[in-house]
PDB file of C-alpha atoms in Angstrom:
ATOM      1  CA  MET A  29      -0.044  -0.068  -0.091  1.00 64.00           C
ATOM      2  CA  GLY A  30       2.876   2.549   0.792  1.00 70.00           C
ATOM      3  CA  SER A  31       4.506   1.807  -2.287  1.00 83.00           C
ATOM      4  CA  PHE A  32       1.615   2.371  -4.216  1.00 87.00           C
ATOM      5  CA  ILE A  33       1.014   5.746  -2.851  1.00 87.00           C
ATOM      6  CA  TYR A  34       4.686   6.579  -3.388  1.00 89.00           C
ATOM      7  CA  PHE A  35       4.280   5.567  -7.197  1.00 92.00           C
ATOM      8  CA  ILE A  36       1.462   7.808  -7.422  1.00 95.00           C
ATOM      9  CA  VAL A  37       2.810  10.840  -5.622  1.00 94.00           C
ATOM     10  CA  ASP A  38       6.099  10.303  -7.726  1.00 96.00           C
ATOM     11  CA  ALA A  39       4.018   9.984 -11.050  1.00 97.00           C
ATOM     12  CA  LEU A  40       2.099  13.070 -10.269  1.00 97.00           C
ATOM     13  CA  LEU A  41       5.236  14.924  -9.703  1.00 97.00           C
ATOM     14  CA  GLY A  42       6.675  13.660 -12.791  1.00 98.00           C
ATOM     15  CA  LEU A  43       3.812  14.693 -14.849  1.00 98.00           C
ATOM     16  CA  LEU A  44       3.889  18.216 -12.993  1.00 98.00           C
ATOM     17  CA  ILE A  45       7.474  18.494 -14.253  1.00 98.00           C
ATOM     18  CA  LEU A  46       6.385  17.625 -17.804  1.00 98.00           C
ATOM     19  CA  ALA A  47       3.777  20.051 -17.654  1.00 98.00           C
ATOM     20  CA  VAL A  48       6.222  23.068 -16.731  1.00 98.00           C
ATOM     21  CA  VAL A  49       8.647  21.803 -19.751  1.00 98.00           C
ATOM     22  CA  LEU A  50       5.831  21.715 -22.109  1.00 98.00           C
ATOM     23  CA  ASN A  51       4.481  24.959 -21.034  1.00 98.00           C
ATOM     24  CA  VAL A  52       8.108  26.607 -21.700  1.00 97.00           C
ATOM     25  CA  VAL A  53       8.358  24.852 -24.961  1.00 98.00           C
ATOM     26  CA  LEU A  54       5.010  26.321 -26.197  1.00 98.00           C
ATOM     27  CA  SER A  55       5.655  29.606 -24.997  1.00 95.00           C
ATOM     28  CA  TRP A  56       8.776  29.672 -27.176  1.00 95.00           C
ATOM     29  CA  LEU A  57       6.824  28.374 -30.071  1.00 97.00           C
ATOM     30  CA  VAL A  58       4.168  31.187 -29.821  1.00 96.00           C
ATOM     31  CA  ALA A  59       6.957  33.908 -29.289  1.00 94.00           C
ATOM     32  CA  PHE A  60       8.720  32.897 -32.273  1.00 96.00           C
ATOM     33  CA  GLU A  61       5.511  32.412 -34.228  1.00 94.00           C
ATOM     34  CA  VAL A  62       5.878  28.624 -34.894  1.00 97.00           C
ATOM     35  CA  VAL A  63       2.315  27.971 -33.514  1.00 97.00           C
ATOM     36  CA  ASN A  64      -0.502  30.573 -33.302  1.00 96.00           C
ATOM     37  CA  LEU A  65      -2.651  30.836 -30.225  1.00 96.00           C
ATOM     38  CA  ARG A  66      -5.614  31.701 -32.350  1.00 97.00           C
ATOM     39  CA  HIS A  67      -5.966  28.138 -33.250  1.00 96.00           C
ATOM     40  CA  PRO A  68      -8.566  26.395 -30.988  1.00 97.00           C
ATOM     41  CA  PHE A  69      -6.444  23.152 -30.292  1.00 97.00           C
ATOM     42  CA  VAL A  70      -3.248  25.165 -29.408  1.00 97.00           C
ATOM     43  CA  ARG A  71      -5.360  27.617 -27.140  1.00 98.00           C
ATOM     44  CA  GLN A  72      -6.803  24.790 -25.390  1.00 98.00           C
ATOM     45  CA  VAL A  73      -3.373  23.136 -24.853  1.00 98.00           C
ATOM     46  CA  ALA A  74      -1.900  26.326 -23.764  1.00 98.00           C
ATOM     47  CA  VAL A  75      -4.915  27.022 -21.145  1.00 98.00           C
ATOM     48  CA  PHE A  76      -4.509  23.404 -19.905  1.00 98.00           C
ATOM     49  CA  LEU A  77      -0.770  23.690 -19.473  1.00 98.00           C
ATOM     50  CA  ASP A  78      -1.104  27.246 -17.966  1.00 97.00           C
ATOM     51  CA  ALA A  79      -3.691  26.105 -15.486  1.00 98.00           C
ATOM     52  CA  VAL A  80      -1.508  23.003 -14.444  1.00 97.00           C
ATOM     53  CA  SER A  81       1.823  24.909 -14.172  1.00 97.00           C
ATOM     54  CA  ARG A  82       0.799  28.334 -12.942  1.00 96.00           C
ATOM     55  CA  PRO A  83       0.319  27.234  -9.427  1.00 97.00           C
ATOM     56  CA  VAL A  84       3.816  25.941  -9.184  1.00 96.00           C
ATOM     57  CA  LEU A  85       5.627  28.781 -11.187  1.00 97.00           C
ATOM     58  CA  ARG A  86       3.878  31.622  -9.703  1.00 97.00           C
ATOM     59  CA  PRO A  87       5.743  31.683  -6.087  1.00 96.00           C
ATOM     60  CA  PHE A  88       9.123  31.579  -8.002  1.00 95.00           C
ATOM     61  CA  GLN A  89       8.057  34.146 -10.387  1.00 95.00           C
ATOM     62  CA  ARG A  90       7.354  36.554  -7.505  1.00 96.00           C
ATOM     63  CA  ILE A  91      10.832  35.951  -5.950  1.00 95.00           C
ATOM     64  CA  ILE A  92      13.076  35.710  -9.077  1.00 93.00           C
ATOM     65  CA  PRO A  93      12.683  38.713 -11.479  1.00 92.00           C
ATOM     66  CA  PRO A  94      13.103  38.105 -15.395  1.00 92.00           C
ATOM     67  CA  ILE A  95      16.803  38.365 -16.246  1.00 92.00           C
ATOM     68  CA  GLY A  96      17.298  39.795 -19.690  1.00 91.00           C
ATOM     69  CA  GLY A  97      13.795  38.924 -20.543  1.00 87.00           C
ATOM     70  CA  MET A  98      14.325  35.402 -19.736  1.00 91.00           C
ATOM     71  CA  ASP A  99      12.054  33.846 -16.792  1.00 93.00           C
ATOM     72  CA  LEU A 100      14.178  31.383 -15.020  1.00 95.00           C
ATOM     73  CA  SER A 101      11.374  30.499 -12.686  1.00 96.00           C
ATOM     74  CA  PRO A 102      10.515  27.084 -14.719  1.00 97.00           C
ATOM     75  CA  LEU A 103      14.137  26.248 -14.325  1.00 97.00           C
ATOM     76  CA  ILE A 104      14.311  26.511 -10.620  1.00 97.00           C
ATOM     77  CA  ALA A 105      10.819  24.913 -10.272  1.00 97.00           C
ATOM     78  CA  ILE A 106      12.019  21.910 -12.206  1.00 98.00           C
ATOM     79  CA  LEU A 107      15.222  21.645  -9.919  1.00 98.00           C
ATOM     80  CA  ILE A 108      13.143  21.857  -6.810  1.00 97.00           C
ATOM     81  CA  LEU A 109      10.610  19.220  -7.988  1.00 97.00           C
ATOM     82  CA  GLN A 110      13.157  16.954  -9.064  1.00 98.00           C
ATOM     83  CA  GLY A 111      14.869  17.296  -5.793  1.00 97.00           C
ATOM     84  CA  VAL A 112      11.536  16.608  -3.956  1.00 96.00           C
ATOM     85  CA  ARG A 113      11.325  13.463  -6.139  1.00 96.00           C
ATOM     86  CA  ALA A 114      14.788  12.285  -5.825  1.00 95.00           C
ATOM     87  CA  TYR A 115      15.490  12.909  -2.121  1.00 95.00           C
ATOM     88  CA  LEU A 116      12.464  14.073   0.150  1.00 94.00           C
ATOM     89  CA  LEU A 117       9.969  11.575  -1.273  1.00 93.00           C
ATOM     90  CA  PRO A 118      12.060   8.565  -0.622  1.00 91.00           C
ATOM     91  CA  TRP A 119      12.873   9.810   2.816  1.00 92.00           C
ATOM     92  CA  LEU A 120       9.137  10.536   3.545  1.00 89.00           C
ATOM     93  CA  PHE A 121       7.944   7.272   2.353  1.00 85.00           C
ATOM     94  CA  SER A 122      10.625   4.984   3.626  1.00 84.00           C
ATOM     95  CA  PRO A 123       9.088   4.711   7.061  1.00 82.00           C
ATOM     96  CA  ILE A 124       5.573   3.843   5.614  1.00 77.00           C
ATOM     97  CA  ILE A 125       6.911   1.064   3.065  1.00 74.00           C
ATOM     98  CA  SER A 126       8.815  -0.559   5.817  1.00 75.00           C
ATOM     99  CA  LEU A 127       5.776  -0.871   8.141  1.00 75.00           C
ATOM    100  CA  PHE A 128       4.001  -2.613   5.335  1.00 72.00           C
ATOM    101  CA  ARG A 129       6.789  -5.095   4.511  1.00 72.00           C
ATOM    102  CA  GLY A 130       7.966  -5.958   7.899  1.00 59.00           C
TER     103      GLY A 130
END
């Protein structure tokens, strides 16, 4: 049971990281006019990715100002989410998993 919850939380964090990366890529594609936000499908994808990644990025955007027009908050958010996935999550779930195994 504990490893199942660990797997779900880890997968959700992975999907959140993917959403942040896709949001960054889409914003660059829009900025370089490769895709157009007036297209309904692109608009829906952009709104969805923004709704998913904005709660994670907003605290970092308040703290870290854009440098030379570049928003570095996605980079910091990805690094912190990866740190949570790699170090904090196993540390938090190891006692729970050991309870169900032993």
